[in-house]
Short mmCIF file of C-alpha atoms and ligand atoms in Angstrom, two decimals:
data_model
loop_
_atom_site.label_atom_id
_atom_site.label_comp_id
_atom_site.label_asym_id
_atom_site.label_seq_id
_atom_site.Cartn_x
_atom_site.Cartn_y
_atom_site.Cartn_z
CA MET C 18 0.00 0.00 0.00
CA SER C 19 1.45 3.39 -1.03
CA ASP C 20 2.07 5.93 1.73
CA LYS C 21 1.38 8.74 -0.73
CA GLY C 22 -1.77 10.67 0.19
CA ALA C 23 -4.97 9.62 -1.62
CA VAL C 24 -6.76 12.06 -3.88
CA VAL C 25 -10.44 12.81 -4.42
CA ILE C 26 -11.55 14.26 -7.73
CA ASP C 27 -14.60 16.53 -7.87
CA LEU C 28 -14.04 18.39 -11.12
CA LYS C 29 -17.24 19.34 -12.96
CA PHE C 30 -15.48 19.14 -16.31
CA GLY C 31 -16.42 16.36 -18.78
CA ARG C 32 -15.87 12.99 -17.05
CA ARG C 33 -14.25 11.56 -20.19
CA ASP C 34 -11.71 14.41 -20.32
CA VAL C 35 -10.90 13.88 -16.63
CA ASP C 36 -10.52 10.10 -17.10
CA GLN C 37 -8.24 10.57 -20.10
CA ALA C 38 -6.07 13.06 -18.21
CA LEU C 39 -5.81 10.64 -15.28
CA VAL C 40 -4.20 7.95 -17.42
CA GLY C 41 -0.61 7.74 -16.18
CA ALA C 42 -1.09 10.65 -13.75
CA LEU C 43 -0.89 10.73 -9.92
CA ALA C 44 1.34 7.65 -9.84
CA GLY C 45 1.24 5.73 -6.58
CA ARG C 46 -1.80 7.60 -5.26
CA GLN C 47 -5.26 6.16 -4.77
CA VAL C 48 -7.73 8.17 -6.83
CA LEU C 49 -11.32 8.43 -5.62
CA HIS C 50 -14.20 10.11 -7.44
CA ALA C 51 -16.75 12.21 -5.55
CA SER C 52 -19.33 11.18 -8.16
CA ASP C 53 -19.06 7.61 -6.80
CA LYS C 54 -21.49 8.03 -3.91
CA SER C 55 -20.38 4.75 -2.28
CA ALA C 56 -16.68 5.73 -2.20
CA ASP C 57 -15.10 6.24 1.24
CA LEU C 58 -13.59 9.71 0.84
CA SER C 59 -12.36 9.83 4.44
CA LYS C 60 -9.06 8.38 3.16
CA ALA C 61 -8.37 11.34 0.88
CA SER C 62 -5.65 13.86 1.79
CA TYR C 63 -6.00 16.00 -1.34
CA ALA C 64 -8.96 17.19 -3.40
CA PHE C 65 -9.21 18.54 -6.93
CA LEU C 66 -12.22 20.82 -7.02
CA TRP C 67 -14.21 22.70 -9.63
CA LYS C 68 -17.73 23.61 -8.47
CA PRO C 69 -17.57 21.02 -5.67
CA ASP C 70 -20.54 19.05 -4.34
CA LEU C 71 -22.15 20.75 -1.35
CA ASP C 72 -21.51 17.67 0.83
CA LEU C 73 -17.91 17.14 -0.32
CA PHE C 74 -16.31 18.29 2.92
CA ASP C 75 -18.68 16.16 5.03
CA ARG C 76 -17.68 13.12 3.02
CA ALA C 77 -13.94 13.99 2.99
CA PRO C 78 -13.13 15.21 6.52
CA ASN C 79 -9.38 14.45 6.45
CA LEU C 80 -8.22 16.66 3.57
CA LYS C 81 -4.91 18.50 3.92
CA VAL C 82 -4.74 20.57 0.70
CA LEU C 83 -7.33 21.62 -1.89
CA PHE C 84 -6.38 22.11 -5.53
CA SER C 85 -8.66 24.39 -7.54
CA GLY C 86 -9.47 23.22 -11.06
CA GLY C 87 -9.26 26.82 -12.22
CA ALA C 88 -7.69 30.16 -11.46
CA GLY C 89 -10.82 31.41 -9.72
CA VAL C 90 -11.70 29.94 -6.33
CA ASP C 91 -15.03 31.67 -5.60
CA SER C 92 -17.06 28.44 -5.84
CA ILE C 93 -14.68 26.61 -3.49
CA LEU C 94 -14.77 29.44 -0.96
CA ALA C 95 -18.58 29.33 -1.04
CA THR C 96 -18.82 25.57 -0.38
CA PRO C 97 -20.38 24.72 3.01
CA GLY C 98 -18.04 23.27 5.63
CA LEU C 99 -14.88 24.50 3.88
CA PRO C 100 -11.99 23.38 6.13
CA ASN C 101 -9.25 25.79 7.13
CA ILE C 102 -6.54 24.19 4.96
CA PRO C 103 -4.52 25.62 2.05
CA ILE C 104 -6.30 26.16 -1.27
CA VAL C 105 -3.94 26.13 -4.24
CA ARG C 106 -5.27 27.89 -7.32
CA PHE C 107 -4.40 26.85 -10.88
CA VAL C 108 -1.68 28.93 -12.50
CA ASP C 109 -0.46 27.61 -15.81
CA GLU C 110 1.02 29.01 -18.99
CA SER C 111 -1.62 27.50 -21.26
CA LEU C 112 -4.47 29.00 -19.18
CA THR C 113 -2.75 32.39 -19.29
CA THR C 114 -1.96 32.26 -23.01
CA ARG C 115 -5.47 31.26 -23.97
CA MET C 116 -6.97 34.07 -21.89
CA SER C 117 -4.70 36.63 -23.54
CA GLU C 118 -5.71 35.31 -26.98
CA TRP C 119 -9.37 35.86 -26.09
CA VAL C 120 -8.76 39.35 -24.67
CA VAL C 121 -6.71 40.48 -27.68
CA LEU C 122 -9.32 38.98 -30.04
CA GLN C 123 -12.15 40.89 -28.33
CA CYS C 124 -10.27 44.21 -28.26
CA LEU C 125 -9.39 43.87 -31.94
CA SER C 126 -12.96 42.85 -32.79
CA HIS C 127 -14.35 46.06 -31.33
CA LEU C 128 -11.52 48.17 -32.74
CA ARG C 129 -12.15 46.76 -36.24
CA GLN C 130 -15.97 46.92 -35.91
CA VAL C 131 -16.53 43.17 -36.27
CA PRO C 132 -20.04 43.27 -34.66
CA ALA C 133 -21.15 46.12 -36.99
CA TYR C 134 -19.76 44.38 -40.09
CA ALA C 135 -21.56 41.17 -39.05
CA VAL C 136 -24.84 43.13 -39.06
CA GLN C 137 -24.02 44.62 -42.45
CA GLN C 138 -23.13 41.18 -43.84
CA ARG C 139 -26.52 39.77 -42.81
CA SER C 140 -28.19 42.63 -44.74
CA HIS C 141 -25.79 42.44 -47.73
CA ILE C 142 -24.56 45.99 -47.03
CA TRP C 143 -21.19 46.96 -48.57
CA LYS C 144 -20.14 50.01 -46.56
CA GLU C 145 -16.79 50.86 -45.06
CA LEU C 146 -16.96 52.05 -41.45
CA HIS C 147 -14.65 54.43 -39.59
CA GLN C 148 -11.77 52.41 -38.13
CA PRO C 149 -9.31 54.02 -35.73
CA GLU C 150 -5.90 52.47 -35.09
CA ALA C 151 -5.02 50.60 -31.91
CA LYS C 152 -2.68 53.43 -30.91
CA ASP C 153 -5.65 55.85 -30.84
CA LEU C 154 -7.31 53.86 -28.06
CA THR C 155 -6.61 53.16 -24.42
CA VAL C 156 -7.43 49.73 -23.05
CA GLY C 157 -7.83 49.66 -19.27
CA VAL C 158 -7.20 46.26 -17.73
CA LEU C 159 -8.94 45.82 -14.41
CA GLY C 160 -7.06 43.19 -12.41
CA LEU C 161 -3.31 42.92 -12.93
CA GLY C 162 -2.74 39.38 -11.69
CA VAL C 163 -1.33 36.50 -13.65
CA LEU C 164 -3.93 36.85 -16.42
CA GLY C 165 -4.29 40.63 -16.43
CA GLN C 166 -0.56 41.29 -16.72
CA ASP C 167 -0.10 38.87 -19.62
CA SER C 168 -3.12 40.30 -21.46
CA ALA C 169 -1.88 43.85 -20.85
CA ARG C 170 1.54 43.04 -22.31
CA LYS C 171 0.05 41.37 -25.38
CA LEU C 172 -2.38 44.25 -25.98
CA LYS C 173 0.61 46.57 -25.84
CA ILE C 174 2.37 44.51 -28.52
CA MET C 175 -0.72 44.95 -30.72
CA GLY C 176 -0.25 48.71 -30.46
CA PHE C 177 -2.92 49.72 -27.94
CA ASN C 178 -2.18 52.21 -25.19
CA VAL C 179 -2.61 50.06 -22.11
CA ILE C 180 -3.25 51.09 -18.52
CA GLY C 181 -4.00 48.84 -15.56
CA TRP C 182 -5.73 48.89 -12.19
CA SER C 183 -5.29 46.57 -9.24
CA ARG C 184 -5.77 46.59 -5.49
CA THR C 185 -2.05 47.15 -4.91
CA LYS C 186 0.03 49.15 -7.36
CA LYS C 187 2.05 47.20 -9.93
CA THR C 188 5.12 48.13 -11.95
CA ILE C 189 4.90 46.85 -15.53
CA GLU C 190 7.19 48.21 -18.22
CA GLY C 191 5.36 50.40 -20.73
CA ILE C 192 2.06 50.25 -18.85
CA GLU C 193 0.78 52.99 -16.58
CA THR C 194 -0.76 51.48 -13.48
CA TYR C 195 -3.25 52.63 -10.87
CA ASP C 196 -4.03 51.32 -7.40
CA GLU C 197 -7.35 50.76 -5.65
CA SER C 198 -7.72 54.41 -4.64
CA GLN C 199 -7.32 55.67 -8.23
CA LEU C 200 -10.22 53.92 -9.95
CA ASP C 201 -11.96 57.05 -11.24
CA ALA C 202 -8.78 58.45 -12.83
CA PHE C 203 -8.19 55.06 -14.48
CA LEU C 204 -11.76 54.87 -15.81
CA ALA C 205 -11.68 58.44 -17.20
CA ARG C 206 -8.89 57.39 -19.58
CA THR C 207 -10.36 54.04 -20.64
CA ASP C 208 -11.94 53.39 -24.07
CA ILE C 209 -12.04 49.60 -23.74
CA LEU C 210 -12.40 48.17 -20.23
CA VAL C 211 -11.18 44.60 -19.72
CA GLY C 212 -12.34 42.88 -16.51
CA LEU C 213 -10.02 40.16 -15.21
CA LEU C 214 -10.94 40.31 -11.55
CA PRO C 215 -11.66 37.46 -9.14
CA LEU C 216 -15.11 37.42 -7.55
CA THR C 217 -14.84 38.62 -3.94
CA ASP C 218 -16.96 40.69 -1.55
CA GLU C 219 -15.18 43.79 -2.93
CA THR C 220 -15.58 43.00 -6.63
CA ARG C 221 -19.18 41.72 -6.56
CA GLY C 222 -21.28 44.12 -8.64
CA ILE C 223 -18.36 46.45 -9.35
CA PHE C 224 -19.33 46.76 -13.04
CA ASN C 225 -22.44 48.85 -12.53
CA ALA C 226 -24.14 51.97 -13.92
CA SER C 227 -21.94 54.32 -11.92
CA LEU C 228 -18.73 52.70 -13.15
CA PHE C 229 -19.87 52.61 -16.80
CA SER C 230 -20.70 56.34 -16.67
CA LYS C 231 -17.12 57.14 -15.60
CA LEU C 232 -15.47 55.59 -18.67
CA ARG C 233 -14.10 57.96 -21.31
CA GLN C 234 -17.01 59.14 -23.42
CA LYS C 235 -16.67 60.18 -27.07
CA GLY C 236 -13.35 58.41 -27.59
CA PRO C 237 -12.31 57.13 -31.02
CA LEU C 238 -14.94 54.34 -30.91
CA GLY C 239 -17.73 56.83 -30.16
CA ALA C 240 -18.55 55.12 -26.86
CA PRO C 241 -16.56 52.87 -24.53
CA VAL C 242 -16.61 49.09 -24.73
CA PHE C 243 -16.85 46.64 -21.82
CA ILE C 244 -15.14 43.23 -21.92
CA ASN C 245 -15.45 40.76 -19.04
CA ALA C 246 -13.81 37.37 -18.57
CA GLY C 247 -13.41 37.54 -14.77
CA ARG C 248 -16.67 36.48 -13.14
CA GLY C 249 -20.30 37.28 -13.94
CA GLY C 250 -21.01 38.15 -10.31
CA SER C 251 -18.91 41.28 -10.82
CA GLN C 252 -21.31 42.68 -13.42
CA VAL C 253 -24.77 44.12 -12.76
CA GLU C 254 -26.48 42.89 -15.89
CA LYS C 255 -29.52 45.15 -15.75
CA ASP C 256 -27.16 48.16 -15.57
CA LEU C 257 -25.08 46.74 -18.41
CA ILE C 258 -28.10 46.28 -20.68
CA ALA C 259 -29.34 49.80 -19.84
CA ALA C 260 -25.89 51.28 -20.57
CA LEU C 261 -25.72 49.47 -23.92
CA GLU C 262 -29.23 50.58 -24.86
CA ALA C 263 -28.50 54.20 -23.87
CA LYS C 264 -25.20 54.09 -25.84
CA ILE C 265 -23.26 54.90 -22.68
CA LEU C 266 -21.47 51.73 -23.77
CA GLY C 267 -20.90 51.15 -27.47
CA GLY C 268 -20.44 47.39 -27.19
CA ALA C 269 -19.44 44.48 -24.99
CA SER C 270 -17.77 41.08 -25.06
CA LEU C 271 -18.97 38.82 -22.29
CA ASP C 272 -17.62 35.40 -21.36
CA VAL C 273 -19.10 35.26 -17.87
CA PHE C 274 -22.59 35.93 -16.55
CA GLU C 275 -24.56 36.38 -13.34
CA GLN C 276 -26.18 33.06 -14.13
CA GLU C 277 -24.46 30.36 -16.17
CA PRO C 278 -25.41 28.91 -18.58
CA LEU C 279 -26.78 32.24 -19.82
CA LEU C 280 -30.59 32.07 -19.78
CA SER C 281 -32.07 31.42 -23.22
CA ASP C 282 -34.21 34.59 -22.99
CA SER C 283 -31.32 36.89 -22.03
CA ARG C 284 -31.20 40.14 -24.00
CA PHE C 285 -27.47 39.64 -24.54
CA TRP C 286 -28.03 36.89 -27.12
CA SER C 287 -29.72 39.27 -29.54
CA MET C 288 -27.86 42.53 -29.00
CA ASP C 289 -25.93 43.32 -32.19
CA ASN C 290 -23.12 45.08 -30.33
CA VAL C 291 -22.55 42.26 -27.82
CA ILE C 292 -20.30 39.25 -28.35
CA VAL C 293 -21.21 36.29 -26.12
CA THR C 294 -18.92 33.32 -25.41
CA PRO C 295 -19.89 30.48 -23.01
CA HIS C 296 -17.32 30.87 -20.19
CA ALA C 297 -14.75 29.67 -22.67
CA ALA C 298 -12.23 32.52 -22.75
CA SER C 299 -9.71 30.12 -21.32
CA ALA C 300 -9.92 26.54 -20.13
CA SER C 301 -7.90 24.45 -17.73
CA ASP C 302 -5.70 21.82 -19.32
CA ILE C 303 -6.52 18.94 -16.96
CA ARG C 304 -3.23 17.13 -17.58
CA ALA C 305 -1.34 20.31 -16.66
CA LEU C 306 -3.55 20.71 -13.59
CA LEU C 307 -2.70 17.18 -12.39
CA ARG C 308 0.99 17.63 -13.22
CA ASN C 309 1.25 20.95 -11.37
CA ALA C 310 -0.56 19.51 -8.35
CA GLU C 311 1.63 16.41 -8.27
CA VAL C 312 4.69 18.64 -7.92
CA GLN C 313 2.96 20.56 -5.15
CA MET C 314 1.94 17.40 -3.27
CA GLU C 315 5.54 16.21 -3.35
CA ARG C 316 6.63 19.60 -2.00
CA PHE C 317 3.98 19.47 0.73
CA GLU C 318 5.00 15.93 1.74
CA ARG C 319 8.64 17.05 1.97
CA GLY C 320 7.53 19.86 4.29
CA GLU C 321 8.16 22.62 1.73
CA ALA C 322 5.88 25.61 1.12
CA LEU C 323 3.03 25.34 -1.38
CA GLN C 324 2.81 27.83 -4.26
CA HIS C 325 -0.16 29.93 -5.45
CA VAL C 326 -2.01 29.56 -2.17
CA VAL C 327 -5.22 31.58 -1.87
CA ASP C 328 -5.24 34.35 0.72
CA ARG C 329 -8.44 33.77 2.71
CA THR C 330 -8.56 37.40 3.85
CA THR C 331 -8.65 38.92 0.34
CA GLY C 332 -10.60 35.97 -1.11
CA TYR C 333 -8.36 35.21 -4.11
P1 LIG P 429 -4.84 36.80 -9.73
O1 LIG P 429 -5.20 36.44 -8.34
O2 LIG P 429 -3.47 36.49 -10.22
O3 LIG P 429 -5.09 38.36 -9.96
C1 LIG P 429 -6.21 39.03 -9.50
C2 LIG P 429 -6.01 40.52 -9.75
O4 LIG P 429 -7.19 41.21 -9.37
C3 LIG P 429 -4.85 41.10 -8.94
O5 LIG P 429 -4.16 42.07 -9.69
C4 LIG P 429 -5.58 41.77 -7.77
O6 LIG P 429 -4.91 42.88 -7.18
C5 LIG P 429 -6.83 42.26 -8.47
N1 LIG P 429 -7.90 42.51 -7.50
C6 LIG P 429 -8.51 41.64 -6.68
N2 LIG P 429 -9.42 42.27 -5.92
C7 LIG P 429 -9.36 43.57 -6.26
C8 LIG P 429 -10.04 44.72 -5.81
N3 LIG P 429 -10.96 44.65 -4.87
N4 LIG P 429 -9.72 45.90 -6.37
C9 LIG P 429 -8.76 45.96 -7.33
N5 LIG P 429 -8.07 44.90 -7.81
C10 LIG P 429 -8.37 43.72 -7.27
O7 LIG P 429 -5.93 36.10 -10.67
P2 LIG P 429 -5.78 35.66 -12.20
O8 LIG P 429 -5.25 36.78 -12.98
O9 LIG P 429 -5.10 34.35 -12.28
O10 LIG P 429 -7.32 35.39 -12.56
C11 LIG P 429 -8.28 36.42 -12.46
C12 LIG P 429 -9.68 35.85 -12.57
O11 LIG P 429 -9.97 35.47 -13.90
C13 LIG P 429 -9.94 34.55 -11.79
O12 LIG P 429 -10.14 34.82 -10.42
C14 LIG P 429 -11.18 34.02 -12.46
O13 LIG P 429 -12.33 34.55 -11.84
C15 LIG P 429 -11.07 34.57 -13.88
N6 LIG P 429 -10.85 33.51 -14.89
C16 LIG P 429 -11.76 33.35 -15.89
C17 LIG P 429 -11.57 32.43 -16.87
C18 LIG P 429 -12.51 32.31 -18.00
O14 LIG P 429 -12.38 31.41 -18.82
N7 LIG P 429 -13.47 33.22 -18.13
C19 LIG P 429 -10.39 31.56 -16.87
C20 LIG P 429 -9.48 31.81 -15.79
C21 LIG P 429 -9.72 32.75 -14.83
P3 LIG P 429 -3.49 42.69 -6.45
O15 LIG P 429 -2.51 42.44 -7.59
O16 LIG P 429 -3.24 43.97 -5.78
O17 LIG P 429 -3.61 41.51 -5.56
C1 LIG P 430 -11.07 29.71 -14.01
C2 LIG P 430 -12.13 29.64 -15.02
O1 LIG P 430 -11.26 30.37 -12.98
O2 LIG P 430 -11.98 28.88 -16.00
O3 LIG P 430 -10.00 29.12 -14.23
O4 LIG P 430 -13.12 30.36 -14.90
#
């Protein structure tokens, strides 16, 4: 019998993808599945969690470390009976790169009027629209963590002016940064706002009517654009729809929503100036997740410090 700690998997990704990723992974460790309701999870020392079952911690009372299946940990923090043990969030190059691809794609789509041309195409209209250059616009990235910083750098390479805002001030070459107390000054310069914030008590509902009204009006796009790939709980959707209808916002790209899947009768589906993606801006590579966690388990068992541990006081 191996003395390596057993693992419980409660990842609400496709079961087939999880099973395939598990082939050859977690060598020497017993792997239990939370979906197997007869499994004795009391043996598990580690858990892999994405949207965990509400009774997971009752069934697995002897866990020592939790590994988040994603970068965001809001659903883990909200799970009843959460034990006071380290939560390691997922930080991985492929997750970061894919997010930056999505962010750059959305900024370029609004810059180059992709939603308006899509409308024209449906009506067979051949008409060139005004198209400013990236350098004429300022993209404000809200959240300068692992994902925000990489997106900011890649937007800069595409030629945008890029500024960034985070709770604590950051130093990033070529990018002007603002701290928590300077939100209004940051917003007043922003033509395209990119949300890459975790969902916490402080960020819940932050994207609301008041914030939208503080973005730079009458910039090169005519009205500012809102892009969100952080969490839907940070956006007040009735305010967002009202701002889009009143042209306070000229467009939006939304990957995350207050309620997911997005309700079939949501206005967002049919708004011509809104691009909707199904929480797919980036996705966890499950093999990389297991590989990263294996390294961390070995560290933990050698008595070394874990990396990327969530700070329970800030909530991310
Ligand atoms: P990080 O923890 O690395 O960064 C979070 C950033 O947000 C930090 O810069 C932090 O500031 C800032 N922040 C947090 N709270 C506040 C606040 N109250 N005011 C101002 N700034 C704040 O996270 P990641 O970059 O790895 O991920 C960000 C989020 O992206 C995840 O939490 C998740 O919700 C979302 N995500 C979405 C995906 C998708 O497919 N849609 C995929 C992956 C992640 P400071 O630097 O000062 O700590
Ligand atoms: C994450 C996500 O947080 O995919 O990693 O949303």
